[in-house]
Amino acid sequence: MAQSAEHVLDHLELFRGPEYQQMLADKKMFENPRDPAEVERIKEWTKTAEYREKNFAREALAVNPAKACQPLGAVFVSVGFEGTLPFVHGSQGCVAYYRSHLSRHFKEPSSCVSSSMTEDAAVFGGLNNMIDGLANSYNMYKPKMIAVSTTCMAEVIGDDLNAFIKTSKEKGSVPAEFDVPFAHTPAFVGSHVTGYDNALKGILEHFWDGKAGTAPKLERKPNEAMNIIGGFDGYTVGNLREIKRILALMGIKHTLLADNSEVFDTPTDGEFRMYDGGTTLEDAANAVHAKATISMQQWCTEKTLSFVSAHGQDVVSFNYPVGVSATDDVLVALSRISGKEIPEELARERGRLVDAIADSSAHIHGKKFAIYGDPDPCYGLAAFLLELGAEPTHVLSTNGNKAWQEKMQALFASSPFGQVCQAYPGRDLWHMRSLLFTDPVDFLIGNTHGKYLERDTGTPLIRIGFPIFDRHHHHRSPVWGYQGGLNVLVKILDKIFDEIDKKTNVLGKTDYSFDIIR
Amino acid sequence: MSLATTQSIAEIRARNKELIEEVLKVYPEKTAKRRAKHLNVHQVGKSDCGVKSNIKSIPGVMTIRGCAYAGSKGVVWGPIKDMVHLSHGPVGCGQYSWGSRRNYYVGTTGIDSFVTLQFTSDFQEKDIVFGGDKKLIKILDEIQELFPLNNGITIQSECPIGLIGDDIEAVSRAKSKEYGGKTIVPVRCEGFRGVSQSLGHHIANDAVRDWIFDKLEPDGKPKFEPTPYDVAIIGDYNIGGDAWSSRILLEEMGLRVIAQWSGDGSLAELEATPKAKLNILHCYRSMNYISRHMEEKFGIPWCEYNFFGPSKIAESLRKIAGYFDDKIKEGAERVIEKYQPLVNAVIAKYRQRLEGRTVMLYVGGLRPRHVIGAYEDLGMEVVGTGYEFGHNDDYQRTAQHYVKDSTLIYDDVNGYEFERFVEKVQPDLVGSGIKEKYVFQKMGVPFRQMHSWDYSGPYHGYDGFAIFARDMDMAVNSPIWKKMKAPWKEAAKPKLLAAE
Ligand code: SF4
Ligand code: SF4
C-alpha cells in the first residue's frame, strides 16, 4: 500500500504504483481489448497523408470542434449590462452548461436562469414558462433588466419571444416599463459569436427602437462620444480594462457596451456580487447618440454594426488587435474619429513593445505556428506572428466562414512570412490533428482542448483562447494593445525557452546547449 | 467554530424553520407554495425527509439541475471507453460536457478509446428543417472509416431530435445490420424529457437493456471462465479514479470484478455482467434500474454499498461479503485490518483539525447522503443536505441511515435559497458544484466541488479517504479565509447573523 497520511497520494501518483498497475493490467482481460499491434498500426495510420485525406473528406461528423452554441454568447453579452440577469428560454440543461462553462474559464460565478421547459412545453409552447419565469426571476434576483435568449428547444418549436414577453407583462410578471430585451439565438445557426452579435443587437434595438413598441423610438442627437464593443472574448476582463485605460489616456468620451469586465472579476471579501459593473441602461440607451461605434471583433458584431450604422453612426471594426500594427490601427482610428491626439505615454508603450520584440525576435523568427479559435482571435494572433517574423502555417476556425478565409488569405499574401500559410474555415481539431502530423509546426496556439493535440502530436501548446480551463487567471491580463502584445510575446517566449531547455537538459548527452543565458 | 455546536437541537430546528419561512417570502404566492414542499427540517424517526422530489423545476428560479442528456451522455454512457458517443444535434451540449466529468480510463484515445473526444453531428438549420437522419447515416459511416477500432456507437439525442421527428432507431438498426451486427445504440435522452438528469439515467439504463442485453445470445459463453466470486461494480463513474480505488479493495478481499459500470468500462464488460454473481451498486440513483432488471431477468442479486469513509467502507465490505462464503468474509476482515493503520493515521492527523466543523451539501445522485459518514469519521457534522435530482427513495435512505435530527433539507435548491441558507447557517464548509463554488468562496465560505472532487480524487475506498481528509482540511483551514477583510476596514460580520 502506497497511501499514507504523511504523504497523501492523489490521482496524480496513486495509480502509478505497482498494485494499481497490476490491477489495471489484470482488468484488460474483461475489456476484450484490441490487439496492441492493431492499435499501433491504426495509430500510425492516423498520422498519414492518406488518413488526412479521408479526414478532410468528412462531410457530416464533427470531432472536437472549436466552437460553442449561440446562447453562450448571449449570456456573455447580457451580464455586461448593469444589474442584468440573462434568461434563456427553453430547456434547463443548457443553462447549467453555460454557467459551468463560463465558471470553469473565469473561475467566477456565472448567474443565469432558465425557463425550464419540459415535455408539455414542447407540445403546448413555452408561454407559461415565460410568464412564471419572468415573475420569479424578477422577484428573487431583483434585476434591473432581464435579457432573454433561446435554446434549441424553444427555437425548434417556434416560440415567439416578442409576443411572449408582451403577454407576460400584461399578466403582470414584471412591470410594463421593466426592460426585457430579447434575441432569438438558435444553436443550429452560427456559434457563440453569432449569439453575442444577436443578443447585443437585441439589447440595442430594445433601447434605441422603442422597446418593442412600448416607447417612442429614440431620436439620435449626435454627440462626441464613442461606443466600444469588445466581442466574445476569454480575456474580456483584461482586455476591456486595457481599452478603458487607453481611452482614458486619450481623453475620449465613450460607452463600453456589454462591459462584463467587473462581473467576471469580483473580489472575495465576504460578499457575493451577483451583478457588478456593466454598461448602465442609461448609457446603453444614450449610445444611440454616439459619433461612432468601434468593434474590436468584426465577426462578433456583423449584425450589430449594420444596425448601428443604419442609425447613422460611423462604424469601424477590428479583428482582435494583438501586437504593434493592430494596436496602431486602433489608436489611429480612435484619434481620427475623436479628434484627440495619441498621448506620448502610448507612444512610449509602443516603443517598449517594439523594444521587446527586437530583443527576442531571434528566437521566434521563422518558427512555424498553428492557431485555432474564433475567427477574430485567429486573425489577430496570425497578424502578430507575421509581425514577429513567424509563420502562422495553419490557421483553423471552426466558426470561420468563407469571407473569413478570404480575409485570412489576404493577410498571408501581404507578408513574406505568410506565403505558405493556409486558413481553414469550418474545420475542427481532428482536422488540425491531421495537419500537425502531415505538415508539422513548432508550436500550437489554442485553448485548453489543444492539450489533446499536444499529447498526440507532440506540438507544444501555447494557451491563448477560450475556454482555458486548466490554467488560472490569464484572463485577467490583456492581450490587446501594446501591453497586451507584450503579454502575448512573453507567453510565446516562455514556451519557446521551456522547450529548448526540455530538449537540452539530458545530463551528459544534450546539455552542452543547456545555456543559462538566452 | 460554527453555531450548530453551541445550539441545542430545538434551537436549530426553530432556526431552520424560520429560515425556510424567510426564503419563501421572496416568491410570488404560487411559487412559494410549490417551493415550500421541497424544503424541510428533518425530524428524527421519520421514514423520509419530508420533502417532495423529482418534480419539475420552477421557471426562472436558477435551478442547479441539468437535463436528461447530461444524465445519459454525461453520466451513464459517456465513460464507456471503447464506444463512440455521438452528441446528436447542435454543437453546444457536447461542447460544454466535453471532458468535464473526469471519468478516468486507460486507453489510446482516438484510436481504441474515445471518452475525451467530442463527437457531434453539429446540426445546421437544414438538418432541423429537413430532418437529421440522412446526416446521421453519413456520420455513422464516417465514424466507421476514421475510427475503425471503435467497439460500438451510441447516439445521444439532444433536444431537437425528439422535436423534429427523426427516426434514429431505424437508422441504428439499418446501420447495425450493414456493419454485421455492430452495436449501435440510439438513446432518446433529449434534454426536455423529465425534470432533471434523472430521467436520462433511466433512459440510458433502458437503452443498455434494449440494445445490448436483448441482443446477447441467450447462452453465449463469456470470454473468460466464470468463478463463484464474480461481481460487477455498478454506478461508479471512476471520477478521479474512484472505481479503481474501490476495485482494489474488492479484489483484495477475494472477489473478482468482471465489469465496471461505467467508469473505465467497456462494451465487453457491459455484455459480461449478466454472468456476475452479485451486482454491487454505488450510485443507486443512476443505475438502480438496470440492477433491478438484471435481478428480474438474470436472477442476479444486487446490494448497495458506500465506499466513502472508513466506517461505511468497513460496513459495506462486510455487507458485500455476506453474499459469499467464509473465504470472502475472512477476506473482508483482512482488508479492514490491513487498512486500519492508514485509517488511524489519517484520523489522527486530520480529525483534530476538523472536529466539530459543520458542512452543508448539495449534490447529485448518491453523494448528498453517501459522503456524510466520511465527514463524521473526521468529526465533522453535516447540517444541511439536498439532492439535485433525487427521488423519494433517496430521501428515505437519507432519513433512515444518514442525517441527524434537525438537518436542513432542500430539494432542487436554487441559487437564491442556497445562498440564504448558507449565509444564515454559516457552515464551515460547503460541498456542491462548479456553479456554486465561486459564489460561496466570495462569501468567505470554504468550498469543495463534490461532483468533480474539485479536480482531486479519488475519494472512494481507503486510499480515497486519505485524499478526502487532506482536501477537506485544506479547504477549511486555508489561511486565505482569514484575509477576507482589509485591515483598515471593519472586521467581517456575517450580515444576517449580526441581525439576529
Ligand atoms: S446546442 Fe441547443 S440544446 Fe445544446 S446546449 Fe446549445 S442550446 Fe442547448
Ligand atoms: S452522484 Fe451524481 S454526479 Fe455522481 S455519479 Fe451519481 S448521478 Fe452522478
Tab-separated table of N, CA and C and ligand atoms in Angstrom, chain B residues 75 101 197 201 235-237 239 282-286 363-368 388-389 450-453, ligand 2:
chain	number	residue	atom	x	y	z
B	75	VAL	N	-23.350	11.084	-17.734
B	75	VAL	CA	-23.144	10.193	-16.592
B	75	VAL	C	-23.001	8.731	-17.015
B	101	ARG	N	-16.233	15.646	-16.770
B	101	ARG	CA	-16.582	14.837	-15.595
B	101	ARG	C	-15.427	14.043	-15.003
B	197	GLN	N	-31.473	15.457	-14.696
B	197	GLN	CA	-30.615	14.399	-15.224
B	197	GLN	C	-31.258	13.032	-15.024
B	201	HIS	N	-30.696	9.120	-16.805
B	201	HIS	CA	-30.120	7.874	-16.269
B	201	HIS	C	-31.023	6.700	-16.629
B	235	GLY	N	-22.584	1.736	-11.130
B	235	GLY	CA	-22.790	3.114	-10.653
B	235	GLY	C	-21.552	3.715	-10.013
B	236	ASP	N	-20.407	3.447	-10.610
B	236	ASP	CA	-19.185	4.153	-10.210
B	236	ASP	C	-18.568	4.678	-11.485
B	237	TYR	N	-18.426	5.987	-11.564
B	237	TYR	CA	-18.030	6.607	-12.823
B	237	TYR	C	-16.542	6.904	-12.879
B	239	ILE	N	-14.610	8.777	-11.257
B	239	ILE	CA	-14.232	10.185	-11.223
B	239	ILE	C	-12.941	10.312	-10.411
B	282	HIS	N	-23.216	1.368	-6.338
B	282	HIS	CA	-22.795	2.549	-5.576
B	282	HIS	C	-23.782	3.679	-5.798
B	283	CYS	N	-23.848	4.215	-7.018
B	283	CYS	CA	-24.812	5.281	-7.264
B	283	CYS	C	-26.167	4.648	-7.567
B	284	TYR	N	-26.944	4.506	-6.516
B	284	TYR	CA	-28.270	3.911	-6.649
B	284	TYR	C	-29.108	4.690	-7.639
B	285	ARG	N	-29.069	6.003	-7.521
B	285	ARG	CA	-29.949	6.843	-8.331
B	285	ARG	C	-29.796	6.589	-9.831
B	286	SER	N	-28.555	6.514	-10.272
B	286	SER	CA	-28.349	6.481	-11.711
B	286	SER	C	-28.366	5.074	-12.296
B	363	VAL	N	-25.663	18.074	-3.810
B	363	VAL	CA	-25.010	17.359	-4.905
B	363	VAL	C	-26.034	16.522	-5.660
B	364	GLY	N	-25.507	15.579	-6.468
B	364	GLY	CA	-26.371	14.773	-7.321
B	364	GLY	C	-26.751	13.449	-6.706
B	365	GLY	N	-26.575	12.394	-7.485
B	365	GLY	CA	-27.155	11.077	-7.214
B	365	GLY	C	-27.087	10.509	-5.821
B	366	LEU	N	-25.882	10.175	-5.349
B	366	LEU	CA	-25.816	9.476	-4.068
B	366	LEU	C	-25.075	10.274	-3.025
B	367	ARG	N	-24.380	11.294	-3.450
B	367	ARG	CA	-23.446	11.943	-2.548
B	367	ARG	C	-24.090	12.747	-1.425
B	368	PRO	N	-25.278	13.306	-1.634
B	368	PRO	CA	-25.862	14.069	-0.525
B	368	PRO	C	-26.025	13.230	0.747
B	388	GLU	N	-29.986	17.225	-6.073
B	388	GLU	CA	-30.281	17.927	-7.300
B	388	GLU	C	-31.416	17.203	-8.039
B	389	PHE	N	-31.359	15.871	-8.017
B	389	PHE	CA	-32.361	15.128	-8.793
B	389	PHE	C	-32.747	13.830	-8.105
B	450	MET	N	-18.104	18.749	-5.103
B	450	MET	CA	-18.352	17.353	-4.758
B	450	MET	C	-18.927	16.538	-5.926
B	451	HIS	N	-18.844	17.095	-7.131
B	451	HIS	CA	-19.128	16.300	-8.328
B	451	HIS	C	-17.802	15.827	-8.927
B	452	SER	N	-16.908	16.773	-9.098
B	452	SER	CA	-15.643	16.502	-9.805
B	452	SER	C	-14.498	16.296	-8.818
B	453	TRP	N	-14.820	16.296	-7.522
B	453	TRP	CA	-13.794	16.254	-6.451
B	453	TRP	C	-12.846	17.441	-6.580
C	2	SF4	S1	-23.682	11.084	-7.520
C	2	SF4	FE1	-24.390	12.136	-9.268
C	2	SF4	S2	-22.868	13.059	-10.132
C	2	SF4	FE2	-22.395	11.305	-9.084
C	2	SF4	S3	-22.388	9.569	-10.154
C	2	SF4	FE3	-24.280	9.650	-9.146
C	2	SF4	S4	-25.577	10.741	-10.524
C	2	SF4	FE4	-23.633	11.202	-10.795
